[in-house]
């Protein structure tokens, strides 16, 4: 090789190296620099920032562009639920869920599987006419088939969703076909079946109104997780849905108390009604609470844009109906970037 060629190939190698470094920087963001998107900002502390996504909106380019740009995780909003995915017994409708999962994987996003056993959005064929044995085998087969189909693709599964009652003594479960036929042990049965179906995925219990550290519903879930840990029933994470108007004052302590049991905590369905600086402040406090607990591994907001939110009247998300960033977006991004200063106030003006 002539000197000239050596120089040229040396320069090429240098250039390739520089591009490699730039690519790495673009993905990880160097320490001290602020990331420009929610996912990249969360990744700086090893966390993810996800959104619930519905297959029916994937034809809208602004929806997909915003999802791809801002989020590095996804939860299918309805597509993996029992009714939509196993509408008749033993026959599975993978299409819509696969559409979301395939897109997410092509972008390197984490996927939260939602949800295997839930009293709501069940197919009609799962009902009180089934014998206990039949319901049990349907449940276990459902877990095996769905977890099997997505093996290696899912970060965490919501194995059981919303099993606790909103009232009653600590530990009271919601009355459902599962408690009626299988008794309170159905939760444990589902988690054991899930671990057997895929030993390499995180198994979560997910619920709402378990955000206040001292609420009786929270105590019930806390006691269950502690009991599961003590008896070796597999459980890896607790999902706080966090559909609220405001996070309770002890929200951070609540996350910390679950984490102290030896499970990860994820904020799984965050949406906060309101607008402007009040909404931004509530989002800021939620994000700060997660960032303060190392085992709080990620946050998912329950939708990309207010216009498609299940509670759209509350305008509870980070992007408005035109995909503009709201003050709450800036507040979250700032905290994910390690900021502690007050977020921009409503209307985008910066408080001096
Ligand atoms: C909601 C979806 O957002 C709606 O589209 C659907 O009609 C009903 O379910 N808790 C959960 C989520 O675990 O699955 C729910 O999602 C919201 C409450």
mmCIF file of C-alpha atoms and ligand atoms in Angstrom:
data_model
loop_
_atom_site.group_PDB
_atom_site.id
_atom_site.type_symbol
_atom_site.label_atom_id
_atom_site.label_comp_id
_atom_site.label_asym_id
_atom_site.label_seq_id
_atom_site.Cartn_x
_atom_site.Cartn_y
_atom_site.Cartn_z
ATOM 1 C CA UNK A 1 0.000 0.000 0.000
ATOM 2 C CA UNK A 2 1.442 3.454 -0.962
ATOM 3 C CA UNK A 3 1.900 6.127 1.694
ATOM 4 C CA UNK A 4 -0.968 8.036 0.113
ATOM 5 C CA UNK A 5 -3.273 5.023 0.373
ATOM 6 C CA UNK A 6 -2.212 4.330 3.950
ATOM 7 C CA UNK A 7 -3.036 7.919 4.823
ATOM 8 C CA UNK A 8 -6.381 7.686 3.088
ATOM 9 C CA UNK A 9 -7.344 4.457 4.858
ATOM 10 C CA UNK A 10 -6.095 5.887 8.143
ATOM 11 C CA UNK A 11 -8.327 8.890 7.636
ATOM 12 C CA UNK A 12 -11.229 6.592 6.796
ATOM 13 C CA UNK A 13 -10.645 4.607 9.966
ATOM 14 C CA UNK A 14 -10.530 7.813 11.981
ATOM 15 C CA UNK A 15 -13.697 9.030 10.347
ATOM 16 C CA UNK A 16 -15.430 5.699 10.964
ATOM 17 C CA UNK A 17 -14.299 5.859 14.587
ATOM 18 C CA UNK A 18 -15.591 9.389 14.940
ATOM 19 C CA UNK A 19 -18.946 8.395 13.458
ATOM 20 C CA UNK A 20 -19.086 5.468 15.865
ATOM 21 C CA UNK A 21 -18.443 7.786 18.794
ATOM 22 C CA UNK A 22 -21.014 10.267 17.537
ATOM 23 C CA UNK A 23 -23.577 7.505 17.124
ATOM 24 C CA UNK A 24 -22.882 6.277 20.642
ATOM 25 C CA UNK A 25 -23.205 9.805 21.975
ATOM 26 C CA UNK A 26 -26.452 10.332 20.136
ATOM 27 C CA UNK A 27 -27.892 7.279 21.834
ATOM 28 C CA UNK A 28 -26.526 7.731 25.345
ATOM 29 C CA UNK A 29 -25.951 11.503 25.672
ATOM 30 C CA UNK A 30 -22.716 12.507 27.394
ATOM 31 C CA UNK A 31 -22.794 13.232 31.099
ATOM 32 C CA UNK A 32 -23.720 16.816 31.754
ATOM 33 C CA UNK A 33 -25.563 17.378 28.480
ATOM 34 C CA UNK A 34 -29.332 17.524 28.496
ATOM 35 C CA UNK A 35 -31.113 14.967 26.333
ATOM 36 C CA UNK A 36 -33.790 16.332 24.044
ATOM 37 C CA UNK A 37 -36.348 13.541 24.282
ATOM 38 C CA UNK A 38 -38.040 11.706 27.126
ATOM 39 C CA UNK A 39 -36.595 8.309 26.223
ATOM 40 C CA UNK A 40 -33.025 9.536 25.836
ATOM 41 C CA UNK A 41 -33.269 11.558 29.033
ATOM 42 C CA UNK A 42 -34.591 8.570 30.996
ATOM 43 C CA UNK A 43 -31.892 6.327 29.510
ATOM 44 C CA UNK A 44 -29.197 8.461 31.141
ATOM 45 C CA UNK A 45 -30.162 6.946 34.478
ATOM 46 C CA UNK A 46 -30.850 3.477 33.029
ATOM 47 C CA UNK A 47 -34.600 4.026 32.996
ATOM 48 C CA UNK A 48 -37.132 3.897 30.200
ATOM 49 C CA UNK A 49 -39.927 6.300 29.362
ATOM 50 C CA UNK A 50 -42.844 4.662 27.595
ATOM 51 C CA UNK A 51 -46.311 5.347 26.270
ATOM 52 C CA UNK A 52 -49.407 3.241 25.802
ATOM 53 C CA UNK A 53 -50.038 2.905 22.088
ATOM 54 C CA UNK A 54 -53.129 1.693 20.217
ATOM 55 C CA UNK A 55 -52.758 -0.214 16.942
ATOM 56 C CA UNK A 56 -55.706 1.681 15.485
ATOM 57 C CA UNK A 57 -53.700 4.930 15.393
ATOM 58 C CA UNK A 58 -50.581 3.594 13.694
ATOM 59 C CA UNK A 59 -51.771 4.940 10.349
ATOM 60 C CA UNK A 60 -51.474 8.514 11.643
ATOM 61 C CA UNK A 61 -47.971 9.684 10.910
ATOM 62 C CA UNK A 62 -47.772 12.385 13.607
ATOM 63 C CA UNK A 63 -48.782 9.771 16.186
ATOM 64 C CA UNK A 64 -46.056 7.349 15.142
ATOM 65 C CA UNK A 65 -43.463 10.095 14.686
ATOM 66 C CA UNK A 66 -44.075 11.360 18.207
ATOM 67 C CA UNK A 67 -44.007 7.854 19.668
ATOM 68 C CA UNK A 68 -40.748 7.028 17.874
ATOM 69 C CA UNK A 69 -39.048 10.302 18.685
ATOM 70 C CA UNK A 70 -39.916 10.612 22.373
ATOM 71 C CA UNK A 71 -40.413 7.160 23.849
ATOM 72 C CA UNK A 72 -38.171 4.153 24.265
ATOM 73 C CA UNK A 73 -40.838 1.808 25.592
ATOM 74 C CA UNK A 74 -44.433 0.896 24.847
ATOM 75 C CA UNK A 75 -47.448 -0.798 26.384
ATOM 76 C CA UNK A 76 -50.143 -1.948 23.966
ATOM 77 C CA UNK A 77 -53.217 -0.149 25.311
ATOM 78 C CA UNK A 78 -55.726 -2.966 24.701
ATOM 79 C CA UNK A 79 -54.281 -5.386 22.158
ATOM 80 C CA UNK A 80 -52.767 -7.935 24.560
ATOM 81 C CA UNK A 81 -55.770 -8.139 26.889
ATOM 82 C CA UNK A 82 -57.531 -11.481 27.156
ATOM 83 C CA UNK A 83 -60.667 -10.491 25.221
ATOM 84 C CA UNK A 84 -58.903 -8.891 22.253
ATOM 85 C CA UNK A 85 -56.159 -11.523 22.016
ATOM 86 C CA UNK A 86 -58.092 -14.766 22.661
ATOM 87 C CA UNK A 87 -61.603 -13.869 21.506
ATOM 88 C CA UNK A 88 -62.606 -17.496 21.210
ATOM 89 C CA UNK A 89 -61.112 -20.257 23.230
ATOM 90 C CA UNK A 90 -57.753 -21.433 21.921
ATOM 91 C CA UNK A 91 -57.763 -19.170 18.891
ATOM 92 C CA UNK A 92 -55.561 -16.137 19.087
ATOM 93 C CA UNK A 93 -55.744 -12.783 17.372
ATOM 94 C CA UNK A 94 -52.078 -11.771 17.381
ATOM 95 C CA UNK A 95 -52.275 -9.199 14.557
ATOM 96 C CA UNK A 96 -52.814 -5.871 16.356
ATOM 97 C CA UNK A 97 -50.517 -6.749 19.273
ATOM 98 C CA UNK A 98 -47.824 -7.972 16.880
ATOM 99 C CA UNK A 99 -48.093 -4.746 14.898
ATOM 100 C CA UNK A 100 -47.176 -2.742 18.000
ATOM 101 C CA UNK A 101 -44.570 -5.231 19.205
ATOM 102 C CA UNK A 102 -42.834 -5.486 15.828
ATOM 103 C CA UNK A 103 -42.662 -1.736 15.459
ATOM 104 C CA UNK A 104 -41.310 -1.366 18.993
ATOM 105 C CA UNK A 105 -38.663 -4.026 18.428
ATOM 106 C CA UNK A 106 -37.551 -2.428 15.171
ATOM 107 C CA UNK A 107 -36.873 0.736 17.170
ATOM 108 C CA UNK A 108 -35.202 -1.042 20.081
ATOM 109 C CA UNK A 109 -37.974 -0.138 22.508
ATOM 110 C CA UNK A 110 -38.877 -2.075 25.634
ATOM 111 C CA UNK A 111 -42.340 -3.637 25.640
ATOM 112 C CA UNK A 112 -44.567 -4.020 28.704
ATOM 113 C CA UNK A 113 -47.007 -6.868 28.256
ATOM 114 C CA UNK A 114 -50.452 -5.863 29.496
ATOM 115 C CA UNK A 115 -52.186 -7.900 30.842
ATOM 116 C CA UNK A 116 -52.687 -11.653 31.382
ATOM 117 C CA UNK A 117 -55.280 -12.003 34.142
ATOM 118 C CA UNK A 118 -57.774 -9.178 34.705
ATOM 119 C CA UNK A 119 -61.477 -9.159 35.555
ATOM 120 C CA UNK A 120 -62.174 -6.646 32.782
ATOM 121 C CA UNK A 121 -62.058 -6.921 28.964
ATOM 122 C CA UNK A 122 -62.412 -10.689 29.264
ATOM 123 C CA UNK A 123 -63.748 -12.670 26.314
ATOM 124 C CA UNK A 124 -67.360 -13.791 26.697
ATOM 125 C CA UNK A 125 -66.337 -17.430 26.936
ATOM 126 C CA UNK A 126 -64.548 -16.810 30.252
ATOM 127 C CA UNK A 127 -67.499 -16.668 32.612
ATOM 128 C CA UNK A 128 -69.163 -17.981 35.732
ATOM 129 C CA UNK A 129 -70.585 -21.000 33.952
ATOM 130 C CA UNK A 130 -67.158 -22.578 33.832
ATOM 131 C CA UNK A 131 -66.133 -25.051 36.476
ATOM 132 C CA UNK A 132 -63.137 -24.182 38.626
ATOM 133 C CA UNK A 133 -61.039 -26.767 36.847
ATOM 134 C CA UNK A 134 -62.021 -25.495 33.443
ATOM 135 C CA UNK A 135 -61.308 -21.861 34.343
ATOM 136 C CA UNK A 136 -57.961 -22.862 35.833
ATOM 137 C CA UNK A 137 -56.894 -24.700 32.713
ATOM 138 C CA UNK A 138 -58.139 -21.844 30.501
ATOM 139 C CA UNK A 139 -56.136 -19.367 32.568
ATOM 140 C CA UNK A 140 -52.963 -21.430 32.508
ATOM 141 C CA UNK A 141 -53.283 -22.118 28.797
ATOM 142 C CA UNK A 142 -53.849 -18.410 28.141
ATOM 143 C CA UNK A 143 -50.702 -17.528 30.111
ATOM 144 C CA UNK A 144 -48.676 -20.214 28.322
ATOM 145 C CA UNK A 145 -49.820 -19.269 24.836
ATOM 146 C CA UNK A 146 -49.515 -15.507 25.154
ATOM 147 C CA UNK A 147 -46.221 -15.536 27.051
ATOM 148 C CA UNK A 148 -44.922 -18.176 24.679
ATOM 149 C CA UNK A 149 -45.807 -16.111 21.615
ATOM 150 C CA UNK A 150 -43.906 -13.111 22.981
ATOM 151 C CA UNK A 151 -41.041 -14.979 24.612
ATOM 152 C CA UNK A 152 -37.823 -12.979 24.459
ATOM 153 C CA UNK A 153 -39.633 -9.856 23.306
ATOM 154 C CA UNK A 154 -41.181 -8.505 26.491
ATOM 155 C CA UNK A 155 -39.482 -6.599 29.293
ATOM 156 C CA UNK A 156 -42.170 -7.112 31.938
ATOM 157 C CA UNK A 157 -45.623 -8.688 32.057
ATOM 158 C CA UNK A 158 -48.526 -7.399 34.105
ATOM 159 C CA UNK A 159 -49.439 -10.931 35.165
ATOM 160 C CA UNK A 160 -52.393 -9.900 37.307
ATOM 161 C CA UNK A 161 -54.121 -6.531 37.018
ATOM 162 C CA UNK A 162 -56.432 -4.809 39.516
ATOM 163 C CA UNK A 163 -57.184 -7.775 41.746
ATOM 164 C CA UNK A 164 -57.636 -5.785 44.963
ATOM 165 C CA UNK A 165 -60.906 -4.186 46.024
ATOM 166 C CA UNK A 166 -61.223 -0.457 46.599
ATOM 167 C CA UNK A 167 -62.921 -0.890 49.933
ATOM 168 C CA UNK A 168 -63.115 -3.359 52.763
ATOM 169 C CA UNK A 169 -60.506 -4.642 55.167
ATOM 170 C CA UNK A 170 -56.835 -4.628 54.213
ATOM 171 C CA UNK A 171 -56.197 -7.413 51.726
ATOM 172 C CA UNK A 172 -59.747 -7.718 50.395
ATOM 173 C CA UNK A 173 -59.781 -8.841 46.776
ATOM 174 C CA UNK A 174 -62.231 -7.612 44.173
ATOM 175 C CA UNK A 175 -65.086 -10.014 43.568
ATOM 176 C CA UNK A 176 -64.523 -11.571 40.136
ATOM 177 C CA UNK A 177 -64.936 -14.805 38.247
ATOM 178 C CA UNK A 178 -61.418 -15.638 39.427
ATOM 179 C CA UNK A 179 -62.091 -15.200 43.152
ATOM 180 C CA UNK A 180 -65.464 -16.942 42.789
ATOM 181 C CA UNK A 181 -64.108 -20.018 41.056
ATOM 182 C CA UNK A 182 -60.468 -20.229 42.144
ATOM 183 C CA UNK A 183 -60.486 -18.324 45.421
ATOM 184 C CA UNK A 184 -57.908 -15.754 46.524
ATOM 185 C CA UNK A 185 -55.118 -18.107 45.487
ATOM 186 C CA UNK A 186 -55.676 -17.290 41.808
ATOM 187 C CA UNK A 187 -53.041 -14.548 41.955
ATOM 188 C CA UNK A 188 -50.388 -16.949 43.200
ATOM 189 C CA UNK A 189 -51.443 -19.563 40.644
ATOM 190 C CA UNK A 190 -51.124 -17.026 37.840
ATOM 191 C CA UNK A 191 -47.652 -15.905 38.922
ATOM 192 C CA UNK A 192 -46.401 -19.480 39.250
ATOM 193 C CA UNK A 193 -47.752 -20.339 35.799
ATOM 194 C CA UNK A 194 -46.166 -17.199 34.363
ATOM 195 C CA UNK A 195 -42.738 -18.025 35.760
ATOM 196 C CA UNK A 196 -42.980 -21.509 34.305
ATOM 197 C CA UNK A 197 -44.081 -20.131 30.921
ATOM 198 C CA UNK A 198 -41.095 -17.781 30.660
ATOM 199 C CA UNK A 199 -38.467 -17.708 33.408
ATOM 200 C CA UNK A 200 -36.667 -14.734 31.825
ATOM 201 C CA UNK A 201 -39.237 -11.977 31.949
ATOM 202 C CA UNK A 202 -40.152 -9.705 34.845
ATOM 203 C CA UNK A 203 -43.499 -10.542 36.410
ATOM 204 C CA UNK A 204 -45.484 -7.600 37.768
ATOM 205 C CA UNK A 205 -48.584 -7.033 39.842
ATOM 206 C CA UNK A 206 -50.323 -3.875 38.538
ATOM 207 C CA UNK A 207 -53.080 -1.792 40.135
ATOM 208 C CA UNK A 208 -54.571 1.686 40.614
ATOM 209 C CA UNK A 209 -55.152 3.534 43.885
ATOM 210 C CA UNK A 210 -52.059 1.988 45.411
ATOM 211 C CA UNK A 211 -50.130 5.250 45.227
ATOM 212 C CA UNK A 212 -50.671 6.405 48.806
ATOM 213 C CA UNK A 213 -48.210 4.609 51.079
ATOM 214 C CA UNK A 214 -50.769 4.200 53.872
ATOM 215 C CA UNK A 215 -54.006 3.550 52.005
ATOM 216 C CA UNK A 216 -55.661 0.276 52.907
ATOM 217 C CA UNK A 217 -55.572 -0.955 49.294
ATOM 218 C CA UNK A 218 -51.842 -0.213 49.188
ATOM 219 C CA UNK A 219 -51.310 -2.087 52.455
ATOM 220 C CA UNK A 220 -53.065 -5.102 50.987
ATOM 221 C CA UNK A 221 -50.835 -5.211 47.921
ATOM 222 C CA UNK A 222 -47.775 -4.541 50.067
ATOM 223 C CA UNK A 223 -48.638 -7.473 52.338
ATOM 224 C CA UNK A 224 -49.174 -9.744 49.340
ATOM 225 C CA UNK A 225 -45.799 -8.870 47.833
ATOM 226 C CA UNK A 226 -44.089 -9.366 51.194
ATOM 227 C CA UNK A 227 -45.816 -12.720 51.594
ATOM 228 C CA UNK A 228 -44.895 -13.805 48.034
ATOM 229 C CA UNK A 229 -41.272 -12.874 48.667
ATOM 230 C CA UNK A 230 -41.254 -14.749 51.986
ATOM 231 C CA UNK A 231 -42.748 -17.909 50.466
ATOM 232 C CA UNK A 232 -40.841 -17.858 47.189
ATOM 233 C CA UNK A 233 -43.841 -17.119 44.989
ATOM 234 C CA UNK A 234 -42.323 -15.486 41.888
ATOM 235 C CA UNK A 235 -42.857 -11.729 41.611
ATOM 236 C CA UNK A 236 -40.410 -9.151 40.275
ATOM 237 C CA UNK A 237 -42.219 -5.852 40.112
ATOM 238 C CA UNK A 238 -45.146 -3.765 41.185
ATOM 239 C CA UNK A 239 -46.862 -1.436 38.739
ATOM 240 C CA UNK A 240 -48.420 1.733 40.076
ATOM 241 C CA UNK A 241 -50.938 2.712 37.406
ATOM 242 C CA UNK A 242 -51.082 6.260 38.750
ATOM 243 C CA UNK A 243 -54.199 7.579 37.081
ATOM 244 C CA UNK A 244 -54.720 10.588 39.264
ATOM 245 C CA UNK A 245 -55.320 14.221 39.780
ATOM 246 C CA UNK A 246 -52.308 14.613 42.014
ATOM 247 C CA UNK A 247 -49.693 12.263 43.409
ATOM 248 C CA UNK A 248 -50.111 11.762 47.150
ATOM 249 C CA UNK A 249 -47.557 13.536 49.339
ATOM 250 C CA UNK A 250 -45.998 10.207 50.321
ATOM 251 C CA UNK A 251 -45.737 8.854 46.770
ATOM 252 C CA UNK A 252 -41.938 8.623 46.894
ATOM 253 C CA UNK A 253 -42.039 6.796 50.228
ATOM 254 C CA UNK A 254 -44.596 4.442 48.708
ATOM 255 C CA UNK A 255 -42.304 3.587 45.802
ATOM 256 C CA UNK A 256 -39.458 3.131 48.269
ATOM 257 C CA UNK A 257 -41.443 0.821 50.551
ATOM 258 C CA UNK A 258 -42.287 -1.526 47.685
ATOM 259 C CA UNK A 259 -38.706 -1.439 46.401
ATOM 260 C CA UNK A 260 -37.491 -2.343 49.892
ATOM 261 C CA UNK A 261 -39.385 -5.641 49.578
ATOM 262 C CA UNK A 262 -37.001 -6.603 46.766
ATOM 263 C CA UNK A 263 -39.110 -5.831 43.717
ATOM 264 C CA UNK A 264 -38.785 -3.237 40.973
ATOM 265 C CA UNK A 265 -41.418 -0.549 40.820
ATOM 266 C CA UNK A 266 -42.728 0.909 37.597
ATOM 267 C CA UNK A 267 -45.170 3.718 37.010
ATOM 268 C CA UNK A 268 -47.247 1.994 34.399
ATOM 269 C CA UNK A 269 -50.242 4.067 33.275
ATOM 270 C CA UNK A 270 -49.497 7.608 34.312
ATOM 271 C CA UNK A 271 -51.971 10.300 33.411
ATOM 272 C CA UNK A 272 -52.761 13.414 35.404
ATOM 273 C CA UNK A 273 -55.801 15.543 34.656
ATOM 274 C CA UNK A 274 -55.370 19.286 34.398
ATOM 275 C CA UNK A 275 -53.374 21.805 32.421
ATOM 276 C CA UNK A 276 -50.611 24.354 32.598
ATOM 277 C CA UNK A 277 -48.358 24.758 35.601
ATOM 278 C CA UNK A 278 -50.484 22.772 38.056
ATOM 279 C CA UNK A 279 -50.395 19.726 35.800
ATOM 280 C CA UNK A 280 -46.699 20.273 35.099
ATOM 281 C CA UNK A 281 -45.992 20.399 38.813
ATOM 282 C CA UNK A 282 -47.820 17.128 39.471
ATOM 283 C CA UNK A 283 -45.907 15.425 36.655
ATOM 284 C CA UNK A 284 -42.674 16.884 38.031
ATOM 285 C CA UNK A 285 -43.337 15.395 41.464
ATOM 286 C CA UNK A 286 -44.139 11.975 40.031
ATOM 287 C CA UNK A 287 -40.961 11.960 37.962
ATOM 288 C CA UNK A 288 -38.857 13.143 40.898
ATOM 289 C CA UNK A 289 -40.296 10.380 43.068
ATOM 290 C CA UNK A 290 -39.308 7.705 40.557
ATOM 291 C CA UNK A 291 -35.859 9.195 40.017
ATOM 292 C CA UNK A 292 -35.284 9.164 43.781
ATOM 293 C CA UNK A 293 -35.634 5.374 44.057
ATOM 294 C CA UNK A 294 -33.091 3.311 42.155
ATOM 295 C CA UNK A 295 -35.482 0.378 41.747
ATOM 296 C CA UNK A 296 -38.069 2.591 40.077
ATOM 297 C CA UNK A 297 -37.036 1.451 36.617
ATOM 298 C CA UNK A 298 -39.340 3.357 34.299
ATOM 299 C CA UNK A 299 -42.402 5.447 33.672
ATOM 300 C CA UNK A 300 -45.143 4.861 31.109
ATOM 301 C CA UNK A 301 -47.756 7.487 30.299
ATOM 302 C CA UNK A 302 -51.151 6.127 29.295
ATOM 303 C CA UNK A 303 -51.173 7.479 25.762
ATOM 304 C CA UNK A 304 -49.254 9.717 23.379
ATOM 305 C CA UNK A 305 -51.728 12.549 22.863
ATOM 306 C CA UNK A 306 -54.629 14.025 24.827
ATOM 307 C CA UNK A 307 -56.987 13.530 21.895
ATOM 308 C CA UNK A 308 -56.814 9.727 22.119
ATOM 309 C CA UNK A 309 -56.606 9.441 25.903
ATOM 310 C CA UNK A 310 -59.177 7.188 27.571
ATOM 311 C CA UNK A 311 -59.889 10.260 29.717
ATOM 312 C CA UNK A 312 -59.396 12.858 27.001
ATOM 313 C CA UNK A 313 -61.767 15.276 28.748
ATOM 314 C CA UNK A 314 -59.115 15.637 31.468
ATOM 315 C CA UNK A 315 -56.325 16.422 28.945
ATOM 316 C CA UNK A 316 -54.058 14.239 31.099
ATOM 317 C CA UNK A 317 -51.039 13.591 28.851
ATOM 318 C CA UNK A 318 -47.791 15.270 27.790
ATOM 319 C CA UNK A 319 -48.767 16.180 24.207
ATOM 320 C CA UNK A 320 -51.893 18.067 23.238
ATOM 321 C CA UNK A 321 -54.194 17.035 20.403
ATOM 322 C CA UNK A 322 -51.857 18.607 17.853
ATOM 323 C CA UNK A 323 -48.810 16.826 19.282
ATOM 324 C CA UNK A 324 -47.465 20.034 20.809
ATOM 325 C CA UNK A 325 -45.397 19.625 23.964
ATOM 326 C CA UNK A 326 -47.276 20.792 27.036
ATOM 327 C CA UNK A 327 -45.705 22.430 30.112
ATOM 328 C CA UNK A 328 -45.908 19.002 31.758
ATOM 329 C CA UNK A 329 -43.629 17.626 29.045
ATOM 330 C CA UNK A 330 -40.951 20.207 29.837
ATOM 331 C CA UNK A 331 -41.266 19.500 33.545
ATOM 332 C CA UNK A 332 -40.753 15.761 33.047
ATOM 333 C CA UNK A 333 -37.866 16.198 30.618
ATOM 334 C CA UNK A 334 -36.114 18.554 33.006
ATOM 335 C CA UNK A 335 -36.286 16.102 35.893
ATOM 336 C CA UNK A 336 -35.214 13.145 33.741
ATOM 337 C CA UNK A 337 -32.209 15.232 32.754
ATOM 338 C CA UNK A 338 -31.279 15.585 36.390
ATOM 339 C CA UNK A 339 -32.749 19.036 36.857
ATOM 340 C CA UNK A 340 -34.222 20.171 40.120
ATOM 341 C CA UNK A 341 -35.119 23.749 39.197
ATOM 342 C CA UNK A 342 -38.789 24.673 38.794
ATOM 343 C CA UNK A 343 -40.081 23.713 35.356
ATOM 344 C CA UNK A 344 -41.304 26.341 32.895
ATOM 345 C CA UNK A 345 -44.611 27.767 33.975
ATOM 346 C CA UNK A 346 -47.810 27.531 31.951
ATOM 347 C CA UNK A 347 -47.717 29.177 28.558
ATOM 348 C CA UNK A 348 -44.063 28.375 28.147
ATOM 349 C CA UNK A 349 -42.679 31.379 30.046
ATOM 350 C CA UNK A 350 -39.643 30.615 32.180
ATOM 351 C CA UNK A 351 -39.823 31.721 35.765
ATOM 352 C CA UNK A 352 -36.679 33.730 36.529
HETATM 353 C C1 LIG B 1 -58.216 1.252 29.278
HETATM 354 C C2 LIG B 1 -57.953 1.703 27.838
HETATM 355 O O1 LIG B 1 -57.165 2.868 27.882
HETATM 356 C C3 LIG B 1 -59.234 1.949 27.120
HETATM 357 O O2 LIG B 1 -58.988 2.166 25.734
HETATM 358 C C4 LIG B 1 -60.179 0.747 27.276
HETATM 359 O O3 LIG B 1 -61.413 1.060 26.709
HETATM 360 C C5 LIG B 1 -60.355 0.364 28.722
HETATM 361 O O4 LIG B 1 -59.086 0.151 29.306
HETATM 362 N N1 LIG B 1 -56.427 0.253 33.930
HETATM 363 C C6 LIG B 1 -55.764 -0.563 33.041
HETATM 364 C C7 LIG B 1 -55.833 -0.275 31.590
HETATM 365 O O5 LIG B 1 -55.044 -1.466 33.468
HETATM 366 O O6 LIG B 1 -55.794 -1.433 30.823
HETATM 367 C C8 LIG B 1 -57.068 0.527 31.248
HETATM 368 O O7 LIG B 1 -56.996 0.876 29.869
HETATM 369 C C9 LIG B 1 -57.170 1.739 32.131
HETATM 370 C C10 LIG B 1 -57.284 1.352 33.575
#
